[in-house]
Tab-separated table of C-alpha atoms in Angstrom:
chain	number	residue	atom	x	y	z
A	253	MET	CA	158.102	50.950	154.262
A	254	ALA	CA	161.289	49.028	153.514
A	255	VAL	CA	162.802	49.850	150.122
A	256	ARG	CA	163.461	46.998	147.704
A	257	TYR	CA	165.048	48.471	144.575
A	258	VAL	CA	165.816	46.495	141.408
A	259	ALA	CA	167.520	47.871	138.283
A	260	ILE	CA	167.177	46.441	134.759
A	261	GLY	CA	168.909	47.536	131.567
A	262	ASP	CA	172.115	47.303	129.550
A	263	SER	CA	175.730	48.421	130.105
A	264	PHE	CA	174.579	51.861	131.266
A	265	THR	CA	172.807	50.270	134.243
A	266	GLU	CA	175.337	47.457	134.725
A	267	GLY	CA	177.919	50.190	135.324
A	268	VAL	CA	180.389	49.657	132.478
A	269	GLY	CA	183.021	52.404	132.480
A	270	ASP	CA	183.031	52.724	136.271
A	271	GLU	CA	185.101	49.671	137.199
A	272	LEU	CA	186.434	48.961	140.660
A	273	GLU	CA	190.048	47.960	141.251
A	274	ASP	CA	189.181	44.276	140.816
A	275	GLY	CA	187.560	45.013	137.440
A	276	ARG	CA	183.938	44.645	138.555
A	277	PRO	CA	181.594	47.350	137.228
A	278	ARG	CA	179.973	49.612	139.811
A	279	GLY	CA	177.975	52.374	138.102
A	280	TRP	CA	175.115	54.707	138.904
A	281	ALA	CA	172.611	52.069	140.062
A	282	ASP	CA	175.001	50.711	142.698
A	283	LEU	CA	175.696	54.291	143.736
A	284	VAL	CA	171.966	55.024	143.970
A	285	ALA	CA	171.499	52.030	146.260
A	286	GLN	CA	174.275	53.194	148.563
A	287	GLY	CA	173.161	56.832	148.368
A	288	TRP	CA	169.579	55.814	149.160
A	289	ALA	CA	170.709	54.001	152.308
A	290	ASN	CA	172.962	56.897	153.296
A	291	GLY	CA	170.341	59.556	152.611
A	292	THR	CA	167.592	57.860	154.604
A	293	GLY	CA	169.742	56.240	157.274
A	294	GLN	CA	168.028	52.912	156.573
A	295	ALA	CA	169.305	49.749	154.929
A	296	ILE	CA	167.691	48.889	151.598
A	297	GLU	CA	167.482	45.726	149.529
A	298	TYR	CA	169.063	46.032	146.077
A	299	ALA	CA	169.268	43.874	142.940
A	300	ASN	CA	170.715	44.626	139.505
A	301	LEU	CA	169.827	42.394	136.554
A	302	ALA	CA	171.340	44.603	133.832
A	303	ILE	CA	173.650	43.026	131.251
A	304	ARG	CA	175.772	44.899	128.726
A	305	GLY	CA	175.051	44.743	125.015
A	306	LYS	CA	171.310	44.165	125.343
A	307	LEU	CA	168.792	45.851	123.058
A	308	ALA	CA	165.712	47.398	124.661
A	309	TRP	CA	163.227	44.603	123.968
A	310	PRO	CA	165.599	41.792	125.000
A	311	VAL	CA	166.106	43.678	128.279
A	312	VAL	CA	162.346	43.617	128.822
A	313	GLU	CA	161.960	40.014	127.699
A	314	SER	CA	164.844	38.609	129.750
A	315	GLN	CA	164.921	40.828	132.842
A	316	LEU	CA	161.546	42.410	133.610
A	317	GLU	CA	159.605	39.406	134.880
A	318	ALA	CA	162.602	38.128	136.844
A	319	ALA	CA	162.885	41.563	138.453
A	320	LEU	CA	159.180	41.714	139.325
A	321	ALA	CA	159.324	38.189	140.757
A	322	LEU	CA	161.587	39.625	143.460
A	323	ARG	CA	158.598	41.703	144.673
A	324	PRO	CA	160.357	45.094	144.563
A	325	THR	CA	158.942	48.388	145.764
A	326	HIS	CA	160.948	50.296	143.133
A	327	LEU	CA	162.274	49.431	139.660
A	328	SER	CA	164.460	51.466	137.312
A	329	PHE	CA	164.642	50.974	133.563
A	330	ASN	CA	166.707	52.356	130.731
A	331	GLY	CA	167.223	50.930	127.266
A	332	GLY	CA	167.721	51.858	123.647
A	333	GLY	CA	171.338	52.955	123.650
A	334	ASN	CA	172.427	49.848	121.756
A	335	ASP	CA	169.412	50.021	119.443
A	336	MET	CA	170.346	53.535	118.338
A	337	LEU	CA	173.613	52.253	116.902
A	338	ARG	CA	171.860	49.756	114.619
A	339	PRO	CA	171.103	50.697	110.989
A	340	ARG	CA	167.305	50.337	111.132
A	341	ALA	CA	166.479	51.490	114.635
A	342	ASP	CA	162.754	52.139	115.157
A	343	MET	CA	162.326	54.735	117.908
A	344	GLU	CA	158.617	54.057	118.405
A	345	ARG	CA	159.263	50.337	118.739
A	346	ILE	CA	161.941	51.050	121.343
A	347	ALA	CA	159.539	53.373	123.188
A	348	ASP	CA	157.027	50.506	123.223
A	349	ALA	CA	159.454	48.686	125.528
A	350	PHE	CA	159.180	51.549	128.019
A	351	SER	CA	155.389	51.308	127.810
A	352	ARG	CA	155.525	47.579	128.553
A	353	VAL	CA	157.677	48.162	131.628
A	354	LEU	CA	155.268	50.837	132.855
A	355	GLN	CA	152.269	48.571	132.284
A	356	ARG	CA	153.788	45.719	134.265
A	357	CYS	CA	154.911	47.994	137.096
A	358	ASP	CA	151.366	49.372	137.302
A	359	GLU	CA	149.977	45.854	137.474
A	360	GLU	CA	152.382	44.886	140.250
A	361	GLY	CA	152.158	48.144	142.222
A	362	VAL	CA	155.833	49.006	141.716
A	363	THR	CA	157.153	52.568	141.547
A	364	LEU	CA	158.957	53.055	138.226
A	365	THR	CA	161.990	55.233	137.598
A	366	LEU	CA	162.649	55.885	133.905
A	367	LEU	CA	166.053	57.115	132.840
A	368	SER	CA	167.305	58.509	129.582
A	369	GLY	CA	170.930	57.692	128.888
A	370	ALA	CA	173.650	60.300	128.753
A	371	ASN	CA	174.446	61.722	125.313
A	372	PRO	CA	177.713	60.272	123.883
A	373	SER	CA	177.329	61.737	120.396
A	374	ALA	CA	180.022	64.420	120.658
A	375	GLY	CA	182.769	61.824	120.957
A	376	LEU	CA	181.562	59.200	118.502
A	377	PRO	CA	181.581	58.614	114.758
A	378	MET	CA	178.210	59.416	113.144
A	379	ALA	CA	177.608	62.027	115.843
A	380	SER	CA	174.736	63.810	114.072
A	381	LEU	CA	172.875	60.549	113.460
A	382	ILE	CA	173.199	59.487	117.095
A	383	GLN	CA	172.070	62.946	118.232
A	384	ARG	CA	168.951	62.814	116.025
A	385	ARG	CA	168.052	59.321	117.128
A	386	GLY	CA	168.559	60.141	120.792
A	387	ASP	CA	166.379	63.219	120.481
A	388	ALA	CA	163.679	61.167	118.733
A	389	LEU	CA	163.798	58.388	121.324
A	390	SER	CA	163.614	60.857	124.205
A	391	ALA	CA	160.562	62.526	122.644
A	392	ALA	CA	158.868	59.182	121.983
A	393	VAL	CA	159.370	57.956	125.546
A	394	LEU	CA	158.286	61.225	127.152
A	395	ALA	CA	155.106	61.161	125.068
A	396	ARG	CA	154.233	57.807	126.669
A	397	ILE	CA	154.434	59.203	130.209
A	398	GLU	CA	153.315	62.817	129.769
A	399	ASP	CA	150.157	62.165	131.819
A	400	ARG	CA	151.963	60.126	134.486
A	401	PRO	CA	153.450	62.414	137.139
A	402	ASP	CA	153.867	59.365	139.380
A	403	VAL	CA	156.626	57.991	137.138
A	404	VAL	CA	160.006	59.110	138.484
A	405	ARG	CA	162.040	60.783	135.724
A	406	ALA	CA	165.816	60.983	135.615
A	407	LEU	CA	166.556	62.580	132.256
A	408	ASN	CA	170.240	62.531	131.382
A	409	TRP	CA	170.104	63.005	127.611
A	410	PRO	CA	169.508	66.810	127.827
A	411	ASP	CA	172.386	67.287	130.327
A	412	ARG	CA	174.973	69.232	128.323
A	413	VAL	CA	177.562	69.052	131.102
A	414	LEU	CA	177.295	65.266	131.244
A	415	ALA	CA	177.830	65.130	127.473
A	416	THR	CA	181.331	66.641	127.710
A	417	PRO	CA	184.531	64.496	127.531
A	418	PRO	CA	185.533	64.624	131.235
A	419	PHE	CA	182.520	62.425	132.109
A	420	TRP	CA	183.321	59.625	129.642
A	421	SER	CA	185.556	56.580	129.598
A	422	PRO	CA	188.224	56.045	126.884
A	423	ASP	CA	185.773	54.150	124.648
A	424	ARG	CA	183.633	57.367	124.477
A	425	LEU	CA	180.502	55.218	124.660
A	426	HIS	CA	180.308	54.584	128.404
A	427	MET	CA	180.551	57.064	131.246
A	428	ASN	CA	183.433	57.001	133.699
A	429	ALA	CA	183.092	57.174	137.504
A	430	ARG	CA	182.488	60.919	137.350
A	431	GLY	CA	179.631	60.457	134.879
A	432	HIS	CA	178.036	57.624	136.843
A	433	HIS	CA	178.105	59.705	140.033
A	434	ARG	CA	176.333	62.565	138.253
A	435	VAL	CA	173.604	60.216	137.001
A	436	ALA	CA	173.233	58.729	140.506
A	437	ALA	CA	172.828	62.220	141.940
A	438	ARG	CA	170.057	62.943	139.414
A	439	VAL	CA	168.202	59.720	140.269
A	440	LEU	CA	168.413	60.322	144.005
A	441	GLU	CA	167.224	63.909	143.558
A	442	ALA	CA	164.262	62.660	141.498
A	443	LEU	CA	163.432	60.169	144.254
A	444	GLY	CA	163.520	62.923	146.869
A	445	VAL	CA	166.507	61.400	148.672
A	446	PRO	CA	169.270	63.676	150.032
A	447	VAL	CA	172.443	63.280	147.985
A	448	ASP	CA	176.077	64.214	148.491
A	449	ALA	CA	176.406	67.451	146.494
A	450	SER	CA	179.903	66.484	145.330
A	451	TRP	CA	178.418	63.670	143.224
A	452	TRP	CA	177.135	66.196	140.696
A	453	ASP	CA	180.645	67.184	139.643
A	454	LEU	CA	183.506	65.123	141.026
A	455	PRO	CA	187.029	66.343	140.227
A	456	ALA	CA	188.074	65.278	136.749
A	457	ALA	CA	190.528	62.392	136.605
A	458	PRO	CA	193.396	62.387	134.074
A	459	ALA	CA	192.202	60.668	130.914
A	460	PRO	CA	194.535	58.948	128.445
A	461	HIS	CA	194.378	60.449	124.983
A	462	LEU	CA	194.075	57.884	122.210
A	463	PRO	CA	195.076	58.997	118.713
A	464	ARG	CA	192.377	58.441	116.144
A	465	GLY	CA	193.897	55.246	114.764
A	466	ALA	CA	194.473	53.730	118.195
A	467	TYR	CA	190.924	54.582	119.245
A	468	TYR	CA	189.446	52.844	116.204
A	469	ARG	CA	191.593	49.750	116.746
A	470	ALA	CA	190.817	49.527	120.444
A	471	HIS	CA	187.098	50.299	120.420
A	472	VAL	CA	185.428	50.762	117.033
A	473	LEU	CA	186.760	47.701	115.222
A	474	PRO	CA	185.838	45.240	118.029
A	475	TRP	CA	182.317	46.716	118.007
A	476	LEU	CA	182.092	46.274	114.229
A	477	LYS	CA	183.339	42.682	114.547
A	478	ARG	CA	180.542	41.902	117.023
A	479	ARG	CA	177.978	43.341	114.621
A	480	ILE	CA	179.331	41.257	111.728
A	481	THR	CA	179.471	38.057	113.790
A	482	ARG	CA	176.132	38.782	115.489
A	483	THR	CA	177.651	38.460	118.937
A	484	SER	CA	177.254	40.685	121.974
A	485	SER	CA	179.568	41.942	124.689
A	486	GLY	CA	177.029	40.492	127.111
A	487	ASP	CA	177.074	36.954	125.738
A	488	GLY	CA	177.651	34.480	128.566
A	489	ARG	CA	177.420	37.131	131.283
A	490	ALA	CA	175.165	36.784	134.315
A	491	ALA	CA	173.533	39.569	136.299
A	492	LYS	CA	175.858	40.895	138.985
A	493	PHE	CA	173.125	40.985	141.642
A	494	ALA	CA	170.411	38.565	140.521
A	495	ASP	CA	168.935	38.411	144.045
A	496	TRP	CA	168.658	40.870	146.888
A	497	VAL	CA	171.757	42.199	148.600
A	498	THR	CA	171.423	44.377	151.681
A	499	ILE	CA	172.932	47.849	151.396
A	500	ALA	CA	173.507	49.427	154.800
A	501	PRO	CA	174.249	53.122	155.374
A	502	SER	CA	177.986	53.737	155.159
A	503	ALA	CA	179.797	55.135	158.140
């Protein structure tokens, strides 16, 4: 059966932190599509509707039905990373979004891959709060699928290696190319697709060190400004692959 894979989500799935030379984000989902074609020797159809800055329920409300309208065989979903940074995040409400995605995939006969995001807490302000919320969200989501062995699981939150600085971009909130490759390897392994073993731990690239003050000016203050002005980094952005693109095995 031909594979038609669509990804929905936020910046994690859009690929922020793993930018190509022209500035376009690549990320784990693009890598999965290419790795899937390489591992099976067959071209696949791929779409990616993810947009940075989205909360979990807006991802579902703005992307899920559009994704299912493409008639995919496989759909991946992750959300909640942006919700966890909000003051009154409700983990059960976020987990409800995962349940909705599962329900609709069941109704449409689509194989669902659920991902947990990587754990950024070690490098961020309010680390203990983010850790607790991530643990709670992971538990809430897993409780929704504990009797569903057919749901493909790619759990990145418990990965202690992935949580270390060499896998993160300078903003400490998004993974770099090394981190995205490790997530892609985990997804392909969960799908039963052969994967290049080097993707699990690419050589570390030199990372610029930002002093505390420079880091806050470059990354924390712009985030706070968006919260105050109720704007999003995804405002005005369109999905990078809103319709199918064909991914052929690479030479």
